[in-house]
Amino acid sequence: VKEKPRAFVISADQGDRRRVAHMLNLLLGQKIEVGRAAQPFSVKEGKFPAGTFVVRLDQPYRNYALDLLAPQKFPKDAEFQPYDDISWALPIHFGVSAIPVEDEGIMEVPLDLLREDVRVKGRVFGAGPAFLLKDTGQESLLAAREKLAGFKVEITEKPFKIGEAEYPSGSWVLAPQEGLADKLGEVASELGLDFVSVKALPDVARHESRLPRMALWHPWADTQMIGWLRLVFDRQGIPYSILRDDDIRAGRLAEQFDVIIHGDTGEDLKRQIHGLDRKFSPLAYTKTAEFPTHGFPAAADDITGGIGWSGTANLQRFVEDGGTLITLGNGSTLALDGGVAPHVRRARGGSAVWTPGVELTATFLRPDHPISYGYSTRTSVFRSSYPVYSVRRADRGLTVLQWGSRPPKEEREDEDEGEPVDKNEKAKLPALLVSGGIKGEDLLEGRPAILDVPVGKGRVLAFNFNPIHRELNHSDYRLLWNALLNWEAICAGLAKN
């Protein structure tokens, strides 16, 4: 192969081995050849152990493999604008390292071609009585917590060490409990997690993690977008209730639920509130002899009218009474533009920002916040074209995750007018665009990507992106999972922030 790169190298033992396997199995499903190194090897890009996965590019689907494994760069001045996502770089969207290799020596490495899907099993090391789970960003933690619903799980708020082993914030502590070791064996095998036995519990700040009584708002005006979230929850066995428009209008939400999720939607604020036009009322969605598949999983005698102003007020009351409202993507306009969450406004000039399904750099301004568990301070996130929001400098503490690595435009301009700017330091910062294309990046950088806004006794957690976008951006899942695993700590423990 004369064209470069000649291959991609994918280490088996990354932060989430199961996610590595998932990505590789997607490649295999597309008839892309994947091999596994039979022995250790060295190329100019580094040294790799036996068992490393290699996608050589002397294969029939070379170009397709390149499309899926390399970042995309869409030209700003393209004559034709894209109608959909312009990043589909699987390693980036899965949070997996796939190293392009130009060294010709990669063609001589003995490989065993994969003939069946990669499978990963975890292990339980030791017999207890207590156990630890190191948080390395595993996607399967939410499913694991559900499978361990009968046991107490605590999540650490600070890093700690046991002997020479280092555990980051977000790691799990499981105190001695009857039947725990056997159950952990099942969970480890199924979800690819490793639990380590300890004789004594670590002396580190931690909080209990209980899964919330969770509801997914299923608006009649847009039933598709929330379906992706339901699909992921159903596959992982996560329990939830479907909340219909008339349920929200009925109120008393805090008596029934701890967390309500308003998912991404293609509807504007007006239609999110008022739903399908009442001129069509009554418009039923129920099972009939003529349409036996209607009325599932939700039914209503009249699906027009949305939640209305009374329903919006009930959502605000739910938060004020101690509930957590999580809004995703364009669903965040209801909380931020609709007034449920204060202190947030549209960014001036934000309409010029163009991010049609791209991967962008993001930085945690609050790296000790539970939503950050399992992530580095700087990460990347998949963003579609959503409104851009802003907070005053005095309210920057509401921002958990921001776009890019620099402060917002107006703060950068203030700094430029003050002390001299170190251009070398600025040059070291990563570009905002990771894969895809962008316009108006200067207006987006420094703006909130995730907001944690206290409202009364509760919280609004507003995402300026959709962490469950068509089951593509698996590396973003944990951001939502962290909100669900730590909802009580966010509401109670961090209420003073």
Tab-separated table of C-alpha atoms in Angstrom, residues 135-497:
chain	number	residue	atom	x	y	z
A	135	ASP	CA	-14.203	4.839	37.044
A	136	THR	CA	-12.408	4.882	33.690
A	137	GLY	CA	-15.326	6.338	31.744
A	138	GLN	CA	-17.273	3.103	31.281
A	139	GLU	CA	-20.553	3.554	29.462
A	140	SER	CA	-22.158	0.598	31.244
A	141	LEU	CA	-22.253	2.152	34.739
A	142	LEU	CA	-25.910	3.150	34.528
A	143	ALA	CA	-26.906	-0.378	33.509
A	144	ALA	CA	-24.700	-1.753	36.295
A	145	ARG	CA	-26.420	0.421	38.888
A	146	GLU	CA	-29.807	-0.910	37.812
A	147	LYS	CA	-28.579	-4.515	38.004
A	148	LEU	CA	-27.288	-3.742	41.517
A	149	ALA	CA	-30.547	-2.076	42.540
A	150	GLY	CA	-30.791	-4.258	45.637
A	151	PHE	CA	-27.392	-3.163	46.939
A	152	LYS	CA	-25.953	0.042	48.331
A	153	VAL	CA	-23.514	1.802	45.996
A	154	GLU	CA	-21.523	4.883	46.948
A	155	ILE	CA	-19.665	7.173	44.538
A	156	THR	CA	-16.453	8.922	45.568
A	157	GLU	CA	-16.172	12.694	45.280
A	158	LYS	CA	-12.358	12.865	45.384
A	159	PRO	CA	-9.458	10.762	44.013
A	160	PHE	CA	-7.866	8.249	46.392
A	161	LYS	CA	-5.266	5.471	46.487
A	162	ILE	CA	-5.335	1.895	47.706
A	163	GLY	CA	-1.747	0.708	47.830
A	164	GLU	CA	-0.275	1.665	44.478
A	165	ALA	CA	-3.641	1.710	42.712
A	166	GLU	CA	-5.083	5.139	41.991
A	167	TYR	CA	-8.835	5.708	41.825
A	168	PRO	CA	-10.313	8.900	40.335
A	169	SER	CA	-13.419	10.736	41.489
A	170	GLY	CA	-16.544	8.870	40.420
A	171	SER	CA	-15.224	5.460	41.429
A	172	TRP	CA	-17.629	3.133	43.227
A	173	VAL	CA	-17.429	1.860	46.794
A	174	LEU	CA	-19.526	-1.165	47.733
A	175	ALA	CA	-19.578	-1.967	51.450
A	176	PRO	CA	-19.930	-5.593	52.633
A	177	GLN	CA	-23.427	-6.855	51.831
A	178	GLU	CA	-24.944	-10.311	51.736
A	179	GLY	CA	-24.889	-11.831	48.260
A	180	LEU	CA	-22.846	-8.964	46.819
A	181	ALA	CA	-19.875	-10.995	45.547
A	182	ASP	CA	-22.057	-13.380	43.542
A	183	LYS	CA	-24.075	-10.531	42.023
A	184	LEU	CA	-20.917	-8.635	41.081
A	185	GLY	CA	-19.738	-11.721	39.210
A	186	GLU	CA	-22.850	-11.588	37.028
A	187	VAL	CA	-22.544	-7.842	36.422
A	188	ALA	CA	-18.825	-8.037	35.642
A	189	SER	CA	-19.307	-10.821	33.132
A	190	GLU	CA	-22.206	-9.173	31.337
A	191	LEU	CA	-21.043	-5.542	31.302
A	192	GLY	CA	-17.266	-5.857	31.062
A	193	LEU	CA	-16.564	-4.215	34.430
A	194	ASP	CA	-13.759	-5.090	36.860
A	195	PHE	CA	-14.456	-5.079	40.601
A	196	VAL	CA	-11.567	-5.244	43.073
A	197	SER	CA	-11.837	-6.686	46.569
A	198	VAL	CA	-10.679	-4.652	49.585
A	199	LYS	CA	-10.656	-5.500	53.283
A	200	ALA	CA	-11.526	-1.986	54.453
A	201	LEU	CA	-13.419	0.923	52.941
A	202	PRO	CA	-11.327	3.873	51.744
A	203	ASP	CA	-11.340	7.083	53.772
A	204	VAL	CA	-12.689	9.382	51.053
A	205	ALA	CA	-15.695	11.674	50.692
A	206	ARG	CA	-18.519	9.872	48.922
A	207	HIS	CA	-22.276	9.856	48.486
A	208	GLU	CA	-24.882	7.169	47.967
A	209	SER	CA	-26.151	6.617	44.439
A	210	ARG	CA	-29.783	5.674	43.997
A	211	LEU	CA	-31.459	5.600	40.623
A	212	PRO	CA	-34.244	8.192	40.465
A	213	ARG	CA	-37.911	7.744	39.801
A	214	MET	CA	-37.450	8.892	36.238
A	215	ALA	CA	-39.901	10.085	33.610
A	216	LEU	CA	-39.315	10.774	29.928
A	217	TRP	CA	-41.613	13.447	28.599
A	218	HIS	CA	-43.161	12.064	25.413
A	219	PRO	CA	-44.615	15.148	23.651
A	220	TRP	CA	-47.210	14.471	20.992
A	221	ALA	CA	-45.801	17.218	18.748
A	222	ASP	CA	-42.519	15.309	18.281
A	223	THR	CA	-42.534	11.607	19.087
A	224	GLN	CA	-39.375	10.661	17.172
A	225	MET	CA	-36.536	12.320	19.061
A	226	ILE	CA	-37.362	10.938	22.506
A	227	GLY	CA	-37.606	7.516	20.862
A	228	TRP	CA	-33.816	7.319	20.564
A	229	LEU	CA	-33.450	7.799	24.290
A	230	ARG	CA	-36.125	5.210	24.977
A	231	LEU	CA	-34.317	2.785	22.672
A	232	VAL	CA	-31.056	3.142	24.614
A	233	PHE	CA	-32.768	2.867	28.006
A	234	ASP	CA	-34.752	-0.183	26.902
A	235	ARG	CA	-31.640	-1.954	25.605
A	236	GLN	CA	-29.820	-1.273	28.870
A	237	GLY	CA	-32.752	-2.243	31.052
A	238	ILE	CA	-33.168	1.185	32.661
A	239	PRO	CA	-36.653	1.718	34.161
A	240	TYR	CA	-38.591	4.886	33.355
A	241	SER	CA	-42.130	6.186	33.060
A	242	ILE	CA	-43.572	7.831	29.962
A	243	LEU	CA	-44.920	11.266	30.758
A	244	ARG	CA	-47.602	12.562	28.401
A	245	ASP	CA	-48.708	16.162	27.856
A	246	ASP	CA	-51.887	15.663	29.866
A	247	ASP	CA	-49.864	14.129	32.733
A	248	ILE	CA	-47.836	17.334	32.946
A	249	ARG	CA	-50.976	19.456	32.781
A	250	ALA	CA	-52.387	17.399	35.673
A	251	GLY	CA	-49.473	18.413	37.912
A	252	ARG	CA	-48.334	16.901	41.264
A	253	LEU	CA	-45.177	15.822	39.456
A	254	ALA	CA	-42.820	15.953	42.448
A	255	GLU	CA	-44.982	13.379	44.242
A	256	GLN	CA	-44.350	10.887	41.431
A	257	PHE	CA	-40.871	11.595	40.041
A	258	ASP	CA	-37.387	12.689	41.058
A	259	VAL	CA	-36.115	13.388	37.539
A	260	ILE	CA	-37.938	14.429	34.369
A	261	ILE	CA	-36.078	14.389	31.048
A	262	HIS	CA	-37.203	16.651	28.212
A	263	GLY	CA	-35.334	15.264	25.229
A	264	ASP	CA	-34.070	16.880	22.065
A	265	THR	CA	-36.799	18.047	19.712
A	266	GLY	CA	-37.159	19.681	16.351
A	267	GLU	CA	-39.913	21.960	17.655
A	268	ASP	CA	-39.491	25.627	18.563
A	269	LEU	CA	-40.422	27.015	21.982
A	270	LYS	CA	-44.002	27.870	20.983
A	271	ARG	CA	-44.732	24.357	19.758
A	272	GLN	CA	-42.939	22.746	22.725
A	273	ILE	CA	-45.431	24.534	24.957
A	274	HIS	CA	-48.602	24.497	22.855
A	275	GLY	CA	-48.042	21.299	20.866
A	276	LEU	CA	-50.329	20.304	18.009
A	277	ASP	CA	-52.797	23.007	16.992
A	278	ARG	CA	-56.090	22.836	18.911
A	279	LYS	CA	-58.001	23.459	15.693
A	280	PHE	CA	-57.635	19.696	15.130
A	281	SER	CA	-59.154	18.893	18.536
A	282	PRO	CA	-60.267	16.317	19.432
A	283	LEU	CA	-57.535	14.224	17.782
A	284	ALA	CA	-57.281	10.801	19.355
A	285	TYR	CA	-54.331	8.420	19.381
A	286	THR	CA	-55.864	5.200	20.634
A	287	LYS	CA	-56.032	1.588	19.581
A	288	THR	CA	-58.917	0.875	17.234
A	289	ALA	CA	-60.016	-2.035	15.092
A	290	GLU	CA	-58.843	-0.107	12.041
A	291	PHE	CA	-55.496	0.934	13.604
A	292	PRO	CA	-54.590	-1.796	16.135
A	293	THR	CA	-50.981	-0.612	16.503
A	294	HIS	CA	-51.976	2.875	17.687
A	295	GLY	CA	-52.118	3.767	21.361
A	296	PHE	CA	-48.789	2.183	22.331
A	297	PRO	CA	-46.711	2.885	24.364
A	298	ALA	CA	-48.854	5.931	25.131
A	299	ALA	CA	-52.434	6.821	24.267
A	300	ALA	CA	-54.679	9.871	24.552
A	301	ASP	CA	-58.199	10.843	23.526
A	302	ASP	CA	-56.870	14.212	22.368
A	303	ILE	CA	-53.211	14.809	21.525
A	304	THR	CA	-53.562	18.515	20.677
A	305	GLY	CA	-52.731	21.527	22.829
A	306	GLY	CA	-49.376	20.455	24.307
A	307	ILE	CA	-48.662	21.142	27.971
A	308	GLY	CA	-49.783	24.774	27.690
A	309	TRP	CA	-48.835	27.493	30.132
A	310	SER	CA	-50.310	25.535	33.027
A	311	GLY	CA	-48.071	22.564	32.219
A	312	THR	CA	-45.028	24.817	31.952
A	313	ALA	CA	-45.873	26.202	35.382
A	314	ASN	CA	-46.178	22.627	36.694
A	315	LEU	CA	-42.691	21.834	35.420
A	316	GLN	CA	-41.350	24.907	37.210
A	317	ARG	CA	-43.187	23.894	40.373
A	318	PHE	CA	-41.697	20.386	40.058
A	319	VAL	CA	-38.181	21.848	40.092
A	320	GLU	CA	-38.917	24.350	42.852
A	321	ASP	CA	-40.224	21.492	45.006
A	322	GLY	CA	-36.905	19.632	44.687
A	323	GLY	CA	-37.132	17.829	41.349
A	324	THR	CA	-34.452	17.685	38.670
A	325	LEU	CA	-35.406	18.713	35.136
A	326	ILE	CA	-32.875	17.550	32.529
A	327	THR	CA	-33.229	19.156	29.115
A	328	LEU	CA	-31.348	17.933	26.051
A	329	GLY	CA	-30.448	19.754	22.839
A	330	ASN	CA	-33.235	21.948	21.545
A	331	GLY	CA	-35.388	20.801	24.451
A	332	SER	CA	-33.330	23.191	26.589
A	333	THR	CA	-35.115	26.148	24.989
A	334	LEU	CA	-38.129	25.335	27.150
A	335	ALA	CA	-36.142	25.818	30.351
A	336	LEU	CA	-33.780	28.576	29.210
A	337	ASP	CA	-35.992	30.673	26.907
A	338	GLY	CA	-39.243	29.685	28.627
A	339	GLY	CA	-38.028	31.070	31.946
A	340	VAL	CA	-37.921	27.937	34.104
A	341	ALA	CA	-34.171	28.476	34.628
A	342	PRO	CA	-33.084	32.045	35.464
A	343	HIS	CA	-29.788	33.874	34.771
A	344	VAL	CA	-29.362	32.472	31.233
A	345	ARG	CA	-29.938	34.322	27.963
A	346	ARG	CA	-29.355	33.926	24.235
A	347	ALA	CA	-25.809	34.861	23.217
A	348	ARG	CA	-25.563	37.963	21.070
A	349	GLY	CA	-24.768	36.957	17.486
A	350	GLY	CA	-25.306	33.270	18.272
A	351	SER	CA	-27.496	32.770	15.202
A	352	ALA	CA	-24.328	32.960	13.089
A	353	VAL	CA	-22.978	29.763	14.668
A	354	TRP	CA	-23.216	26.761	12.328
A	355	THR	CA	-22.536	23.272	13.712
A	356	PRO	CA	-24.548	20.770	11.633
A	357	GLY	CA	-23.680	17.585	13.511
A	358	VAL	CA	-19.998	17.977	14.414
A	359	GLU	CA	-17.553	17.051	17.169
A	360	LEU	CA	-16.208	19.985	19.184
A	361	THR	CA	-13.707	20.499	21.979
A	362	ALA	CA	-15.273	21.182	25.382
A	363	THR	CA	-13.764	21.992	28.792
A	364	PHE	CA	-15.100	21.387	32.290
A	365	LEU	CA	-15.170	24.647	34.228
A	366	ARG	CA	-16.232	22.597	37.257
A	367	PRO	CA	-14.083	19.454	37.010
A	368	ASP	CA	-15.230	18.344	40.478
A	369	HIS	CA	-18.917	18.351	39.459
A	370	PRO	CA	-20.457	14.840	39.362
A	371	ILE	CA	-21.325	15.278	35.674
A	372	SER	CA	-17.553	15.312	34.992
A	373	TYR	CA	-16.898	11.850	36.474
A	374	GLY	CA	-15.072	9.582	34.033
A	375	TYR	CA	-13.884	12.458	31.828
A	376	SER	CA	-10.704	14.471	31.475
A	377	THR	CA	-10.931	18.212	32.126
A	378	ARG	CA	-10.855	18.703	28.357
A	379	THR	CA	-12.960	16.401	26.194
A	380	SER	CA	-15.033	16.577	23.016
A	381	VAL	CA	-18.782	16.532	22.458
A	382	PHE	CA	-21.094	16.056	19.465
A	383	ARG	CA	-23.172	19.163	18.695
A	384	SER	CA	-25.907	19.871	16.163
A	385	SER	CA	-27.283	23.302	15.283
A	386	TYR	CA	-28.854	24.587	18.489
A	387	PRO	CA	-29.300	28.066	19.956
A	388	VAL	CA	-26.245	29.516	21.695
A	389	TYR	CA	-26.613	30.701	25.282
A	390	SER	CA	-24.669	32.970	27.574
A	391	VAL	CA	-24.378	33.789	31.272
A	392	ARG	CA	-23.024	36.877	32.975
A	393	ARG	CA	-19.483	36.671	34.297
A	394	ALA	CA	-20.919	36.642	37.829
A	395	ASP	CA	-22.973	33.541	36.910
A	396	ARG	CA	-20.180	31.586	35.228
A	397	GLY	CA	-20.390	29.118	38.112
A	398	LEU	CA	-23.615	27.806	36.547
A	399	THR	CA	-21.560	26.463	33.625
A	400	VAL	CA	-20.356	22.913	34.203
A	401	LEU	CA	-18.992	22.337	30.690
A	402	GLN	CA	-18.153	25.043	28.155
A	403	TRP	CA	-17.495	24.980	24.428
A	404	GLY	CA	-13.815	25.191	23.530
A	405	SER	CA	-10.895	26.087	25.761
A	406	ARG	CA	-11.042	29.874	26.040
A	407	PRO	CA	-13.372	32.305	27.835
A	408	PRO	CA	-16.314	33.868	25.962
A	409	LYS	CA	-15.587	36.484	23.305
A	410	GLU	CA	-16.357	39.514	25.471
A	411	GLU	CA	-14.090	38.259	28.271
A	412	ARG	CA	-11.270	37.590	25.816
A	413	GLU	CA	-11.624	41.133	24.485
A	414	ASP	CA	-11.412	42.509	28.037
A	415	GLU	CA	-8.233	40.492	28.626
A	416	ASP	CA	-6.712	41.737	25.378
A	417	GLU	CA	-7.205	45.311	26.580
A	418	GLY	CA	-5.404	44.566	29.851
A	419	GLU	CA	-2.164	42.673	30.302
A	420	PRO	CA	-0.258	41.417	27.237
A	421	VAL	CA	-1.560	38.095	25.919
A	422	ASP	CA	0.896	35.202	25.762
A	423	LYS	CA	0.487	34.140	22.117
A	424	ASN	CA	2.511	30.961	22.685
A	425	GLU	CA	0.106	29.845	25.383
A	426	LYS	CA	-2.881	30.603	23.139
A	427	ALA	CA	-1.306	28.583	20.327
A	428	LYS	CA	-1.112	25.508	22.587
A	429	LEU	CA	-4.887	25.407	23.050
A	430	PRO	CA	-6.686	22.834	20.895
A	431	ALA	CA	-8.921	23.967	18.053
A	432	LEU	CA	-12.632	24.071	18.753
A	433	LEU	CA	-13.403	21.828	15.758
A	434	VAL	CA	-12.463	18.160	16.157
A	435	SER	CA	-14.407	16.641	13.261
A	436	GLY	CA	-16.913	18.032	10.756
A	437	GLY	CA	-17.209	21.744	10.035
A	438	ILE	CA	-18.076	24.972	11.801
A	439	LYS	CA	-18.850	28.625	11.198
A	440	GLY	CA	-18.958	31.308	13.849
A	441	GLU	CA	-16.602	29.443	16.191
A	442	ASP	CA	-15.459	32.682	17.808
A	443	LEU	CA	-19.049	33.304	18.923
A	444	LEU	CA	-19.510	29.776	20.320
A	445	GLU	CA	-16.223	29.310	22.176
A	446	GLY	CA	-16.560	29.854	25.912
A	447	ARG	CA	-20.365	29.534	25.897
A	448	PRO	CA	-22.172	27.003	28.122
A	449	ALA	CA	-22.383	23.410	26.897
A	450	ILE	CA	-23.934	22.112	30.157
A	451	LEU	CA	-25.589	24.333	32.753
A	452	ASP	CA	-26.494	23.413	36.338
A	453	VAL	CA	-29.040	26.011	37.449
A	454	PRO	CA	-30.532	25.931	40.975
A	455	VAL	CA	-34.267	26.659	40.989
A	456	GLY	CA	-35.906	26.609	44.417
A	457	LYS	CA	-35.034	23.274	46.031
A	458	GLY	CA	-34.300	21.598	42.686
A	459	ARG	CA	-32.135	21.783	39.617
A	460	VAL	CA	-32.321	22.401	35.890
A	461	LEU	CA	-29.529	20.563	34.065
A	462	ALA	CA	-29.540	22.020	30.560
A	463	PHE	CA	-27.470	20.399	27.806
A	464	ASN	CA	-26.660	22.544	24.749
A	465	PHE	CA	-26.267	19.334	22.747
A	466	ASN	CA	-27.949	15.949	22.575
A	467	PRO	CA	-25.871	13.272	24.377
A	468	ILE	CA	-27.984	10.546	22.741
A	469	HIS	CA	-27.901	11.522	19.079
A	470	ARG	CA	-29.167	8.575	17.006
A	471	GLU	CA	-27.025	6.214	19.099
A	472	LEU	CA	-23.908	7.676	17.450
A	473	ASN	CA	-22.068	9.657	20.136
A	474	HIS	CA	-21.424	6.974	22.744
A	475	SER	CA	-18.635	8.970	24.374
A	476	ASP	CA	-21.269	11.531	25.471
A	477	TYR	CA	-23.607	9.032	27.130
A	478	ARG	CA	-21.828	9.177	30.473
A	479	LEU	CA	-22.553	12.906	30.792
A	480	LEU	CA	-26.253	12.082	31.022
A	481	TRP	CA	-25.613	8.904	33.009
A	482	ASN	CA	-23.637	10.933	35.575
A	483	ALA	CA	-26.585	13.273	36.039
A	484	LEU	CA	-28.839	10.272	36.730
A	485	LEU	CA	-26.377	8.407	38.953
A	486	ASN	CA	-25.669	11.497	41.061
A	487	TRP	CA	-28.978	13.390	40.957
A	488	GLU	CA	-29.322	13.523	44.744
A	489	ALA	CA	-25.783	14.777	45.274
A	490	ILE	CA	-26.230	17.442	42.608
A	491	CYS	CA	-29.475	18.647	44.163
A	492	ALA	CA	-28.565	18.388	47.826
A	493	GLY	CA	-24.798	18.308	48.150
A	494	LEU	CA	-24.072	21.001	45.588
A	495	ALA	CA	-27.068	23.238	46.272
A	496	LYS	CA	-24.798	25.730	48.029
A	497	ASN	CA	-22.618	26.280	44.930
